[in-house]
Amino acid sequence: MARKVIIAGNWKMNLLPLQGEELVSELKERIESKENLEVVIFPQTGLLPLAIDWTIDSAIQLGAQNASSALSGAYTGETSADLLKTLGCSYCLAGHSERRSLYGETDEIVGQKAETYLSMGITPVICVGESLAERESGKFLSVIENQVKIVFDQISKEGWPKLVWAYEPVWAIGTGKTATADQANEVHQFIRRQIQNLAGDIVANATSILYGGSAKPSNAADLLAQTDIDGLLVGGASLKADDFVDIIAAF
Ligand code: PGA
């Protein structure tokens, strides 16, 4: 069975209500639905109650950028996965490199978040990736191996088939520098082998692994043509309707 292809737009801390609404209405008009393709947008948390209306009657799915690993209680400033579910989110990111570097999220925390999302019926999109120094040292695969293993250790077995992974080399995020299709596919195959070792063939073959890091219309087709790249996590280019529509059309 073909794996699901996911094209995800990570809006990060951008767009106010009017801009978000305008962007979604253009996307709704211009995106062609295709078999096996899922389009997901990840707006800021405060936009989610509006985005549920913008995306109603469309195939665009909603995701959140972050939620707490705790279920509820005295966690000032946090958002619960339970609330996200109520707001119509089917996905939530975990372990984006900006959360790791700016907010100290460790692999353990990322795994705990993923487990909490799963308990609420939300699909975690777990981001892993190496820094430039790690890439240049030649040890990047062992960095990825460690990240995947520690995250996996936090998640119960029943959750394994429900995970989505994203390989996002930190040096390619927001830099305009994309991993080549070969560089990306090498890591995707490595992640899939690791999933195979930890969770078995069936889970590994069915798991979607997205690439993220300066994905744009000019490189989308090449990336998506790779054997083990099952979609894209798009930052900057997801804020412009033309670019995001072209990226989706590249599939
Ligand atoms: P970028 O961001 O496409 O702007 O590089 C990707 C991401 O951070 O998910």
Short mmCIF file of N, CA and C and ligand atoms in Angstrom, two decimals, residues 10 12 96 98 168 172-174 213-215 233-236, ligand 1:
data_model
loop_
_atom_site.label_atom_id
_atom_site.label_comp_id
_atom_site.label_asym_id
_atom_site.label_seq_id
_atom_site.Cartn_x
_atom_site.Cartn_y
_atom_site.Cartn_z
N ASN A 10 3.98 24.92 7.93
CA ASN A 10 4.25 25.39 9.30
C ASN A 10 4.34 26.91 9.26
N LYS A 12 4.55 28.93 11.63
CA LYS A 12 5.35 29.50 12.74
C LYS A 12 4.60 30.69 13.35
N HIS A 96 10.19 20.31 16.96
CA HIS A 96 10.73 21.20 15.93
C HIS A 96 12.04 21.79 16.46
N GLU A 98 13.30 24.60 16.38
CA GLU A 98 13.20 25.89 17.09
C GLU A 98 12.73 25.67 18.53
N GLU A 168 14.36 17.24 9.43
CA GLU A 168 14.60 18.66 9.18
C GLU A 168 16.03 19.01 9.58
N ALA A 172 19.31 23.66 7.23
CA ALA A 172 18.51 23.96 6.03
C ALA A 172 17.24 24.75 6.37
N ILE A 173 16.97 24.93 7.66
CA ILE A 173 15.71 25.58 8.04
C ILE A 173 15.83 27.09 7.96
N GLY A 174 15.01 27.68 7.10
CA GLY A 174 14.96 29.14 6.98
C GLY A 174 16.23 29.74 6.41
N GLY A 213 12.98 21.95 5.44
CA GLY A 213 14.19 22.76 5.40
C GLY A 213 14.32 23.41 4.04
N SER A 214 13.81 24.66 3.96
CA SER A 214 13.85 25.42 2.69
C SER A 214 13.23 24.66 1.52
N ALA A 215 12.17 23.91 1.79
CA ALA A 215 11.41 23.30 0.69
C ALA A 215 10.70 24.42 -0.05
N LEU A 233 7.51 19.33 5.00
CA LEU A 233 7.11 20.26 6.05
C LEU A 233 7.71 21.61 5.64
N VAL A 234 6.82 22.50 5.24
CA VAL A 234 7.23 23.74 4.58
C VAL A 234 7.05 24.91 5.53
N GLY A 235 8.08 25.70 5.73
CA GLY A 235 7.96 26.89 6.58
C GLY A 235 7.66 28.11 5.72
N GLY A 236 8.69 28.89 5.43
CA GLY A 236 8.55 30.16 4.72
C GLY A 236 7.65 30.10 3.49
P1 PGA B 1 11.60 26.56 6.12
O1 PGA B 1 11.10 25.98 7.52
O2 PGA B 1 10.81 25.88 5.04
O3 PGA B 1 11.31 28.05 6.20
O4 PGA B 1 13.05 26.27 6.02
C1 PGA B 1 10.80 24.62 7.66
C2 PGA B 1 10.42 24.32 9.10
O5 PGA B 1 10.98 24.94 10.00
O6 PGA B 1 9.54 23.46 9.37
#
